[in-house]
């Protein structure tokens, strides 16, 4: 009797297992990844990013603006405090040793040995020894690091940080010679 119960139990488990396999096998496979609506949204975002990087002929822009000259421009000001400092992003940085300081510009030799010129304007921030400084505080031989904006006509300093020139230590005449 026990043998029949075991056999009947095993048959029932087999039928249940086959039934579940059969039921799972009839379903259509679930699509992988996000739904089509999400993929289309992502594609639209990527198209917008790529369009913002496209180069446009300036001559074509001038011609295109002729038909909208009569259109009034909205006088609504940009809301204050929308983030950032209000200054454009810096385009690069360089470091080197000052070779000349003018009224509104600094010449320095960068790490590759090239002489660079950077203009200092009213909005430029100058620091020396972790304190605010003036252009006249810089001197030949000072080490500088400058964050600049490239205007096409030259570099304009946004942030210029100077470290005073370090003098090479002179040998002590009382010390014994090295062998």
N, C-alpha and C. Protein backbone atom coordinates (compact mmCIF):
# COMPACT_ATOMS: atom_id res chain seq x y z
N UNK A 1 0.81 -1.17 0.00
CA UNK A 1 0.00 0.00 0.00
C UNK A 1 0.87 1.26 0.00
N UNK A 2 1.90 1.18 0.81
CA UNK A 2 2.79 2.34 0.83
C UNK A 2 3.42 2.57 -0.53
N UNK A 3 3.77 1.56 -1.21
CA UNK A 3 4.39 1.67 -2.53
C UNK A 3 3.47 2.35 -3.52
N UNK A 4 2.18 2.04 -3.44
CA UNK A 4 1.23 2.67 -4.36
C UNK A 4 1.07 4.16 -4.05
N UNK A 5 1.07 4.48 -2.77
CA UNK A 5 0.94 5.89 -2.39
C UNK A 5 2.15 6.69 -2.89
N UNK A 6 3.30 6.09 -2.72
CA UNK A 6 4.51 6.78 -3.20
C UNK A 6 4.45 6.96 -4.71
N UNK A 7 4.05 5.95 -5.42
CA UNK A 7 3.98 6.02 -6.88
C UNK A 7 2.95 7.07 -7.29
N UNK A 8 1.81 7.08 -6.62
CA UNK A 8 0.77 8.05 -6.95
C UNK A 8 1.26 9.48 -6.66
N UNK A 9 1.98 9.63 -5.54
CA UNK A 9 2.52 10.95 -5.20
C UNK A 9 3.56 11.43 -6.21
N UNK A 10 4.42 10.52 -6.63
CA UNK A 10 5.42 10.89 -7.63
C UNK A 10 4.77 11.23 -8.96
N UNK A 11 3.74 10.50 -9.35
CA UNK A 11 3.02 10.82 -10.59
C UNK A 11 2.38 12.20 -10.50
N UNK A 12 1.78 12.51 -9.36
CA UNK A 12 1.15 13.82 -9.20
C UNK A 12 2.19 14.95 -9.30
N UNK A 13 3.33 14.75 -8.64
CA UNK A 13 4.38 15.75 -8.73
C UNK A 13 4.88 15.90 -10.16
N UNK A 14 4.97 14.81 -10.87
CA UNK A 14 5.38 14.85 -12.27
C UNK A 14 4.40 15.62 -13.12
N UNK A 15 3.08 15.38 -12.91
CA UNK A 15 2.07 16.09 -13.69
C UNK A 15 2.08 17.59 -13.38
N UNK A 16 2.24 17.91 -12.12
CA UNK A 16 2.30 19.32 -11.74
C UNK A 16 3.53 19.98 -12.37
N UNK A 17 4.66 19.31 -12.34
CA UNK A 17 5.89 19.85 -12.94
C UNK A 17 5.75 20.03 -14.43
N UNK A 18 5.19 19.02 -15.13
CA UNK A 18 5.00 19.13 -16.58
C UNK A 18 4.01 20.23 -16.91
N UNK A 19 2.97 20.34 -16.10
CA UNK A 19 1.97 21.38 -16.35
C UNK A 19 2.57 22.77 -16.22
N UNK A 20 3.42 22.96 -15.23
CA UNK A 20 4.01 24.28 -15.06
C UNK A 20 5.01 24.59 -16.18
N UNK A 21 5.75 23.58 -16.63
CA UNK A 21 6.67 23.78 -17.75
C UNK A 21 5.89 24.11 -19.00
N UNK A 22 4.80 23.39 -19.22
CA UNK A 22 3.97 23.63 -20.40
C UNK A 22 3.34 25.02 -20.35
N UNK A 23 2.88 25.45 -19.17
CA UNK A 23 2.26 26.77 -19.02
C UNK A 23 3.27 27.88 -19.24
N UNK A 24 4.48 27.71 -18.77
CA UNK A 24 5.52 28.73 -18.95
C UNK A 24 6.01 28.78 -20.38
N UNK A 25 5.97 27.67 -21.06
CA UNK A 25 6.48 27.62 -22.42
C UNK A 25 5.57 28.30 -23.42
N UNK A 26 4.27 28.47 -23.11
CA UNK A 26 3.33 29.08 -24.05
C UNK A 26 3.41 30.60 -24.08
N UNK A 27 3.94 31.20 -23.07
CA UNK A 27 4.00 32.66 -23.02
C UNK A 27 5.02 33.20 -24.00
N UNK A 28 4.74 34.40 -24.51
CA UNK A 28 5.70 35.04 -25.41
C UNK A 28 6.85 35.58 -24.57
N UNK A 29 8.04 35.55 -25.12
CA UNK A 29 9.17 36.05 -24.33
C UNK A 29 9.02 37.55 -24.07
N UNK A 30 9.42 37.95 -22.89
CA UNK A 30 9.35 39.35 -22.48
C UNK A 30 10.43 40.14 -23.22
N UNK A 31 10.11 41.33 -23.76
CA UNK A 31 11.14 42.10 -24.46
C UNK A 31 12.23 42.54 -23.49
N UNK A 32 13.46 42.52 -23.97
CA UNK A 32 14.59 42.92 -23.13
C UNK A 32 14.76 44.43 -23.20
N UNK A 33 15.20 45.02 -22.12
CA UNK A 33 15.48 46.45 -22.09
C UNK A 33 14.24 47.27 -21.84
N UNK A 34 14.38 48.60 -21.93
CA UNK A 34 13.26 49.50 -21.65
C UNK A 34 12.23 49.48 -22.77
N UNK A 35 11.01 49.90 -22.46
CA UNK A 35 9.97 49.95 -23.48
C UNK A 35 10.32 50.96 -24.58
N UNK A 36 9.62 50.85 -25.70
CA UNK A 36 9.89 51.70 -26.86
C UNK A 36 9.72 53.18 -26.51
N UNK A 37 8.78 53.52 -25.67
CA UNK A 37 8.55 54.92 -25.31
C UNK A 37 9.79 55.52 -24.64
N UNK A 38 10.44 54.75 -23.76
CA UNK A 38 11.65 55.22 -23.09
C UNK A 38 12.81 55.34 -24.07
N UNK A 39 12.92 54.36 -24.99
CA UNK A 39 14.00 54.42 -25.97
C UNK A 39 13.85 55.63 -26.87
N UNK A 40 12.61 55.97 -27.27
CA UNK A 40 12.39 57.13 -28.12
C UNK A 40 12.76 58.41 -27.38
N UNK A 41 12.43 58.48 -26.09
CA UNK A 41 12.79 59.65 -25.29
C UNK A 41 14.29 59.82 -25.19
N UNK A 42 15.00 58.72 -24.99
CA UNK A 42 16.46 58.78 -24.92
C UNK A 42 17.04 59.23 -26.25
N UNK A 43 16.49 58.71 -27.35
CA UNK A 43 16.99 59.11 -28.68
C UNK A 43 16.80 60.60 -28.91
N UNK A 44 15.67 61.12 -28.46
CA UNK A 44 15.40 62.56 -28.63
C UNK A 44 16.41 63.39 -27.85
N UNK A 45 16.73 62.97 -26.64
CA UNK A 45 17.72 63.68 -25.82
C UNK A 45 19.08 63.64 -26.50
N UNK A 46 19.48 62.48 -26.98
CA UNK A 46 20.78 62.36 -27.65
C UNK A 46 20.83 63.19 -28.93
N UNK A 47 19.73 63.22 -29.68
CA UNK A 47 19.71 64.07 -30.89
C UNK A 47 19.89 65.53 -30.51
N UNK A 48 19.27 65.97 -29.42
CA UNK A 48 19.42 67.35 -28.96
C UNK A 48 20.84 67.65 -28.55
N UNK A 49 21.49 66.71 -27.87
CA UNK A 49 22.88 66.92 -27.47
C UNK A 49 23.79 67.01 -28.67
N UNK A 50 23.60 66.14 -29.63
CA UNK A 50 24.45 66.16 -30.81
C UNK A 50 24.20 67.42 -31.63
N UNK A 51 22.96 67.88 -31.70
CA UNK A 51 22.66 69.11 -32.46
C UNK A 51 23.32 70.31 -31.82
N UNK A 52 23.48 70.30 -30.49
CA UNK A 52 24.11 71.44 -29.83
C UNK A 52 25.60 71.50 -30.11
N UNK A 53 26.19 70.40 -30.55
CA UNK A 53 27.62 70.38 -30.84
C UNK A 53 27.93 70.63 -32.32
N UNK A 54 26.90 70.74 -33.16
CA UNK A 54 27.14 70.94 -34.58
C UNK A 54 27.70 72.33 -34.83
N UNK A 55 28.58 72.42 -35.80
CA UNK A 55 29.17 73.69 -36.20
C UNK A 55 28.28 74.33 -37.26
N UNK A 56 28.04 75.63 -37.12
CA UNK A 56 27.19 76.35 -38.04
C UNK A 56 28.01 77.44 -38.70
N UNK A 57 27.79 77.64 -39.99
CA UNK A 57 28.48 78.69 -40.74
C UNK A 57 27.97 80.05 -40.26
N UNK A 58 28.87 80.95 -39.76
CA UNK A 58 28.42 82.25 -39.27
C UNK A 58 27.74 83.10 -40.35
N UNK A 59 28.17 82.94 -41.59
CA UNK A 59 27.54 83.68 -42.69
C UNK A 59 26.09 83.29 -42.86
N UNK A 60 25.78 82.02 -42.68
CA UNK A 60 24.40 81.56 -42.80
C UNK A 60 23.55 82.12 -41.67
N UNK A 61 24.14 82.29 -40.49
CA UNK A 61 23.39 82.87 -39.38
C UNK A 61 23.06 84.33 -39.62
N UNK A 62 24.02 85.08 -40.19
CA UNK A 62 23.77 86.50 -40.47
C UNK A 62 22.63 86.65 -41.46
N UNK A 63 22.61 85.83 -42.50
CA UNK A 63 21.55 85.89 -43.49
C UNK A 63 20.22 85.47 -42.91
N UNK A 64 20.23 84.52 -42.01
CA UNK A 64 18.99 84.03 -41.42
C UNK A 64 18.38 85.05 -40.48
N UNK A 65 19.17 85.93 -39.92
CA UNK A 65 18.67 86.90 -38.97
C UNK A 65 17.97 88.09 -39.59
N UNK A 66 18.13 88.29 -40.90
CA UNK A 66 17.53 89.44 -41.56
C UNK A 66 16.01 89.43 -41.48
N UNK A 67 15.38 88.28 -41.58
CA UNK A 67 13.92 88.21 -41.59
C UNK A 67 13.30 88.38 -40.20
N UNK A 68 14.07 88.30 -39.14
CA UNK A 68 13.51 88.41 -37.80
C UNK A 68 13.91 89.71 -37.11
N UNK A 69 14.50 90.65 -37.82
CA UNK A 69 14.93 91.90 -37.19
C UNK A 69 13.76 92.70 -36.65
N UNK A 70 12.61 92.62 -37.30
CA UNK A 70 11.44 93.39 -36.88
C UNK A 70 10.70 92.72 -35.72
N UNK A 71 11.04 91.50 -35.37
CA UNK A 71 10.36 90.78 -34.31
C UNK A 71 10.78 91.33 -32.95
N UNK A 72 9.82 91.73 -32.09
CA UNK A 72 10.20 92.24 -30.77
C UNK A 72 10.78 91.14 -29.90
N UNK A 73 11.77 91.51 -29.11
CA UNK A 73 12.43 90.58 -28.20
C UNK A 73 11.78 90.70 -26.83
N UNK A 74 11.60 89.59 -26.16
CA UNK A 74 11.00 89.60 -24.83
C UNK A 74 11.89 90.38 -23.88
N UNK A 75 11.29 91.30 -23.12
CA UNK A 75 12.04 92.12 -22.18
C UNK A 75 12.10 91.49 -20.80
N UNK A 76 11.66 90.26 -20.71
CA UNK A 76 11.65 89.58 -19.41
C UNK A 76 13.08 89.23 -19.01
N UNK A 77 13.54 89.70 -17.84
CA UNK A 77 14.92 89.43 -17.42
C UNK A 77 15.10 87.98 -16.99
N UNK A 78 16.32 87.53 -17.05
CA UNK A 78 16.66 86.19 -16.58
C UNK A 78 16.58 86.19 -15.06
N UNK A 79 15.94 85.18 -14.47
CA UNK A 79 15.83 85.16 -13.01
C UNK A 79 17.20 85.06 -12.35
N UNK A 80 17.37 85.83 -11.28
CA UNK A 80 18.64 85.81 -10.55
C UNK A 80 18.73 84.56 -9.71
N UNK A 81 19.95 84.10 -9.50
CA UNK A 81 20.17 82.97 -8.62
C UNK A 81 19.82 81.63 -9.23
N UNK A 82 19.96 81.50 -10.55
CA UNK A 82 19.63 80.24 -11.18
C UNK A 82 20.80 79.28 -11.20
N UNK A 83 21.86 79.58 -10.47
CA UNK A 83 23.00 78.67 -10.39
C UNK A 83 24.20 79.20 -11.12
N UNK A 84 25.36 78.76 -10.72
CA UNK A 84 26.59 79.17 -11.37
C UNK A 84 26.99 80.56 -10.93
N UNK A 85 28.12 81.00 -11.42
CA UNK A 85 28.62 82.31 -11.04
C UNK A 85 28.19 83.39 -12.01
N UNK A 86 27.53 83.01 -13.10
CA UNK A 86 27.14 83.98 -14.10
C UNK A 86 28.24 84.24 -15.10
N UNK A 87 29.41 83.62 -14.89
CA UNK A 87 30.53 83.78 -15.81
C UNK A 87 30.58 82.57 -16.73
N UNK A 88 31.05 82.75 -17.96
CA UNK A 88 31.15 81.58 -18.85
C UNK A 88 32.18 80.58 -18.33
N UNK A 89 32.03 79.34 -18.76
CA UNK A 89 32.97 78.30 -18.35
C UNK A 89 34.37 78.59 -18.87
N UNK A 90 35.36 78.28 -18.06
CA UNK A 90 36.74 78.44 -18.49
C UNK A 90 37.05 77.43 -19.57
N UNK A 91 37.96 77.79 -20.47
CA UNK A 91 38.28 76.89 -21.56
C UNK A 91 39.60 76.18 -21.35
N UNK A 92 40.38 76.58 -20.39
CA UNK A 92 41.63 75.90 -20.18
C UNK A 92 42.41 76.48 -19.02
N UNK A 93 43.54 75.85 -18.74
CA UNK A 93 44.41 76.36 -17.70
C UNK A 93 45.84 76.11 -18.13
N UNK A 94 46.72 76.91 -17.59
CA UNK A 94 48.14 76.77 -17.88
C UNK A 94 48.92 77.19 -16.63
N UNK A 95 50.15 76.73 -16.56
CA UNK A 95 51.02 77.07 -15.44
C UNK A 95 52.41 77.37 -15.98
N UNK A 96 53.11 78.23 -15.28
CA UNK A 96 54.47 78.55 -15.71
C UNK A 96 55.11 79.57 -14.80
N UNK A 97 56.19 80.19 -15.33
CA UNK A 97 56.96 81.16 -14.57
C UNK A 97 56.85 82.51 -15.27
N UNK A 98 56.53 83.57 -14.51
CA UNK A 98 56.33 84.91 -15.05
C UNK A 98 57.64 85.43 -15.62
N UNK A 99 57.55 85.97 -16.86
CA UNK A 99 58.73 86.58 -17.47
C UNK A 99 58.57 88.10 -17.61
N UNK A 100 57.33 88.61 -17.58
CA UNK A 100 57.09 90.06 -17.69
C UNK A 100 55.68 90.36 -17.22
N UNK A 101 55.50 91.50 -16.55
CA UNK A 101 54.19 91.93 -16.09
C UNK A 101 53.93 93.32 -16.65
N UNK A 102 52.81 93.49 -17.34
CA UNK A 102 52.43 94.79 -17.91
C UNK A 102 51.28 95.40 -17.13
N UNK A 103 50.67 96.44 -17.73
CA UNK A 103 49.55 97.12 -17.07
C UNK A 103 48.31 96.23 -17.01
N UNK A 104 48.07 95.46 -18.07
CA UNK A 104 46.88 94.60 -18.08
C UNK A 104 47.17 93.23 -18.68
N UNK A 105 48.43 92.82 -18.67
CA UNK A 105 48.77 91.51 -19.21
C UNK A 105 50.00 90.93 -18.53
N UNK A 106 50.13 89.61 -18.65
CA UNK A 106 51.25 88.90 -18.05
C UNK A 106 51.83 87.97 -19.12
N UNK A 107 53.13 87.97 -19.26
CA UNK A 107 53.82 87.00 -20.10
C UNK A 107 54.44 85.97 -19.18
N UNK A 108 54.30 84.69 -19.56
CA UNK A 108 54.90 83.64 -18.76
C UNK A 108 55.37 82.52 -19.68
N UNK A 109 56.32 81.74 -19.19
CA UNK A 109 56.83 80.59 -19.93
C UNK A 109 56.20 79.35 -19.31
N UNK A 110 55.47 78.59 -20.15
CA UNK A 110 54.78 77.42 -19.62
C UNK A 110 55.71 76.22 -19.51
N UNK A 111 55.19 75.09 -19.11
CA UNK A 111 55.98 73.89 -18.87
C UNK A 111 56.66 73.34 -20.11
N UNK A 112 56.14 73.66 -21.32
CA UNK A 112 56.76 73.19 -22.56
C UNK A 112 57.79 74.18 -23.09
N UNK A 113 58.03 75.26 -22.35
CA UNK A 113 59.01 76.25 -22.77
C UNK A 113 58.46 77.31 -23.72
N UNK A 114 57.15 77.33 -23.93
CA UNK A 114 56.54 78.33 -24.82
C UNK A 114 56.14 79.56 -24.01
N UNK A 115 56.38 80.74 -24.60
CA UNK A 115 55.99 81.97 -23.93
C UNK A 115 54.52 82.25 -24.25
N UNK A 116 53.73 82.48 -23.23
CA UNK A 116 52.29 82.71 -23.35
C UNK A 116 51.96 84.09 -22.82
N UNK A 117 50.92 84.67 -23.38
CA UNK A 117 50.44 85.98 -22.93
C UNK A 117 48.99 85.84 -22.50
N UNK A 118 48.66 86.41 -21.36
CA UNK A 118 47.28 86.37 -20.88
C UNK A 118 46.91 87.78 -20.42
N UNK A 119 45.74 88.25 -20.87
CA UNK A 119 45.24 89.57 -20.46
C UNK A 119 44.49 89.43 -19.15
N UNK A 120 44.62 90.45 -18.32
CA UNK A 120 43.92 90.49 -17.05
C UNK A 120 42.91 91.63 -17.13
N UNK A 121 41.62 91.29 -16.97
CA UNK A 121 40.56 92.29 -17.07
C UNK A 121 39.96 92.56 -15.70
N UNK A 122 38.98 93.42 -15.67
CA UNK A 122 38.35 93.82 -14.41
C UNK A 122 37.72 92.64 -13.67
N UNK A 123 37.16 91.68 -14.39
CA UNK A 123 36.50 90.54 -13.75
C UNK A 123 37.45 89.42 -13.37
N UNK A 124 38.72 89.54 -13.71
CA UNK A 124 39.69 88.49 -13.39
C UNK A 124 39.98 88.47 -11.90
N UNK A 125 40.17 87.29 -11.35
CA UNK A 125 40.45 87.15 -9.92
C UNK A 125 41.93 86.78 -9.77
N UNK A 126 42.68 87.61 -9.05
CA UNK A 126 44.10 87.38 -8.81
C UNK A 126 44.31 87.04 -7.35
N UNK A 127 45.17 86.03 -7.10
CA UNK A 127 45.49 85.63 -5.73
C UNK A 127 46.98 85.40 -5.64
N UNK A 128 47.54 85.74 -4.50
CA UNK A 128 48.95 85.51 -4.22
C UNK A 128 49.05 85.08 -2.77
N UNK A 129 49.64 83.96 -2.52
CA UNK A 129 49.76 83.41 -1.16
C UNK A 129 48.41 83.31 -0.48
N UNK A 130 47.41 82.79 -1.20
CA UNK A 130 46.06 82.57 -0.66
C UNK A 130 45.33 83.86 -0.28
N UNK A 131 45.77 85.02 -0.80
CA UNK A 131 45.11 86.29 -0.52
C UNK A 131 44.89 87.04 -1.83
N UNK A 132 43.88 87.91 -1.85
CA UNK A 132 43.63 88.71 -3.04
C UNK A 132 44.85 89.56 -3.36
N UNK A 133 45.08 89.78 -4.65
CA UNK A 133 46.27 90.52 -5.07
C UNK A 133 45.93 91.42 -6.25
N UNK A 134 46.86 92.28 -6.59
CA UNK A 134 46.78 93.16 -7.75
C UNK A 134 47.81 92.68 -8.76
N UNK A 135 47.67 93.12 -9.99
CA UNK A 135 48.62 92.73 -11.02
C UNK A 135 50.02 93.24 -10.70
N UNK A 136 50.10 94.41 -10.10
CA UNK A 136 51.42 94.98 -9.77
C UNK A 136 52.14 94.19 -8.67
N UNK A 137 51.40 93.29 -7.96
CA UNK A 137 52.02 92.46 -6.94
C UNK A 137 52.83 91.30 -7.53
N UNK A 138 52.60 91.00 -8.81
CA UNK A 138 53.35 89.93 -9.46
C UNK A 138 54.72 90.44 -9.87
N UNK A 139 55.70 89.53 -9.88
CA UNK A 139 57.04 89.93 -10.32
C UNK A 139 57.65 88.80 -11.14
N UNK A 140 58.69 89.14 -11.86
CA UNK A 140 59.38 88.18 -12.71
C UNK A 140 59.91 87.02 -11.87
N UNK A 141 59.68 85.81 -12.35
CA UNK A 141 60.13 84.62 -11.65
C UNK A 141 59.05 83.95 -10.82
N UNK A 142 57.94 84.65 -10.56
CA UNK A 142 56.85 84.04 -9.80
C UNK A 142 56.26 82.87 -10.60
N UNK A 143 55.88 81.83 -9.90
CA UNK A 143 55.18 80.72 -10.52
C UNK A 143 53.69 81.04 -10.50
N UNK A 144 53.02 80.82 -11.65
CA UNK A 144 51.59 81.11 -11.71
C UNK A 144 50.84 79.92 -12.29
N UNK A 145 49.58 79.87 -11.94
CA UNK A 145 48.61 78.96 -12.55
C UNK A 145 47.44 79.84 -12.95
N UNK A 146 47.08 79.79 -14.22
CA UNK A 146 46.02 80.67 -14.73
C UNK A 146 44.94 79.84 -15.39
N UNK A 147 43.70 80.15 -15.05
CA UNK A 147 42.53 79.59 -15.72
C UNK A 147 42.06 80.68 -16.67
N UNK A 148 41.93 80.35 -17.95
CA UNK A 148 41.67 81.39 -18.95
C UNK A 148 40.49 81.03 -19.83
N UNK A 149 40.05 82.05 -20.55
CA UNK A 149 39.02 81.91 -21.57
C UNK A 149 39.66 82.33 -22.89
N UNK A 150 39.59 81.49 -23.89
CA UNK A 150 40.20 81.78 -25.19
C UNK A 150 39.17 82.47 -26.06
N UNK A 151 39.40 83.75 -26.38
CA UNK A 151 38.45 84.52 -27.16
C UNK A 151 38.73 84.48 -28.65
N UNK A 152 39.79 83.87 -29.07
CA UNK A 152 40.18 83.89 -30.46
C UNK A 152 41.20 84.99 -30.72
N UNK A 153 41.09 86.08 -30.00
CA UNK A 153 42.06 87.18 -30.10
C UNK A 153 43.17 87.02 -29.07
N UNK A 154 42.99 86.14 -28.12
CA UNK A 154 43.97 85.91 -27.07
C UNK A 154 43.31 85.34 -25.84
N UNK A 155 44.12 85.08 -24.84
CA UNK A 155 43.62 84.53 -23.59
C UNK A 155 43.24 85.64 -22.64
N UNK A 156 42.12 85.47 -21.96
CA UNK A 156 41.69 86.39 -20.90
C UNK A 156 41.68 85.59 -19.61
N UNK A 157 42.41 86.07 -18.61
CA UNK A 157 42.51 85.36 -17.34
C UNK A 157 41.19 85.45 -16.59
N UNK A 158 40.73 84.33 -16.09
CA UNK A 158 39.57 84.31 -15.20
C UNK A 158 40.06 84.23 -13.76
N UNK A 159 41.00 83.31 -13.49
CA UNK A 159 41.62 83.15 -12.17
C UNK A 159 43.12 83.03 -12.39
N UNK A 160 43.87 83.79 -11.62
CA UNK A 160 45.33 83.74 -11.71
C UNK A 160 45.85 83.63 -10.29
N UNK A 161 46.59 82.55 -10.04
CA UNK A 161 47.14 82.33 -8.71
C UNK A 161 48.65 82.34 -8.82
N UNK A 162 49.31 83.13 -7.98
CA UNK A 162 50.76 83.27 -8.02
C UNK A 162 51.40 82.77 -6.74
N UNK A 163 52.59 82.19 -6.90
CA UNK A 163 53.41 81.76 -5.78
C UNK A 163 54.74 82.47 -5.95
N UNK A 164 55.23 83.16 -4.92
CA UNK A 164 56.49 83.90 -5.07
C UNK A 164 57.63 83.00 -5.51
N UNK A 165 58.56 83.61 -6.23
CA UNK A 165 59.72 82.87 -6.72
C UNK A 165 60.52 82.35 -5.53
N UNK A 166 60.97 81.11 -5.63
CA UNK A 166 61.78 80.51 -4.58
C UNK A 166 63.25 80.67 -4.93
N UNK A 167 64.01 81.12 -3.98
CA UNK A 167 65.44 81.24 -4.21
C UNK A 167 66.10 79.90 -3.96
N UNK A 168 67.06 79.58 -4.79
CA UNK A 168 67.82 78.36 -4.61
C UNK A 168 68.69 78.51 -3.37
N UNK A 169 68.73 77.52 -2.50
CA UNK A 169 69.57 77.63 -1.31
C UNK A 169 71.05 77.63 -1.71
N UNK A 170 71.80 78.52 -1.09
CA UNK A 170 73.22 78.59 -1.38
C UNK A 170 73.95 77.60 -0.48
N UNK A 171 75.04 77.04 -0.96
CA UNK A 171 75.76 76.07 -0.13
C UNK A 171 76.37 76.75 1.09
N UNK A 172 76.40 76.01 2.16
CA UNK A 172 76.98 76.50 3.42
C UNK A 172 78.50 76.37 3.32
N UNK A 173 79.24 77.48 3.41
CA UNK A 173 80.69 77.39 3.24
C UNK A 173 81.37 76.63 4.41
N UNK A 174 80.69 76.49 5.52
CA UNK A 174 81.30 75.79 6.66
C UNK A 174 81.08 74.29 6.63
N UNK A 175 80.20 73.82 5.73
CA UNK A 175 79.93 72.39 5.68
C UNK A 175 81.07 71.65 4.99
N UNK A 176 81.33 70.41 5.40
CA UNK A 176 82.40 69.65 4.78
C UNK A 176 82.05 69.27 3.34
N UNK A 177 83.01 69.15 2.46
CA UNK A 177 82.71 68.79 1.05
C UNK A 177 82.22 67.34 0.95
N UNK A 178 81.44 67.11 -0.07
CA UNK A 178 80.94 65.74 -0.33
C UNK A 178 82.03 64.93 -1.03
N UNK A 179 82.15 63.69 -0.71
CA UNK A 179 83.17 62.84 -1.38
C UNK A 179 82.61 62.03 -2.46
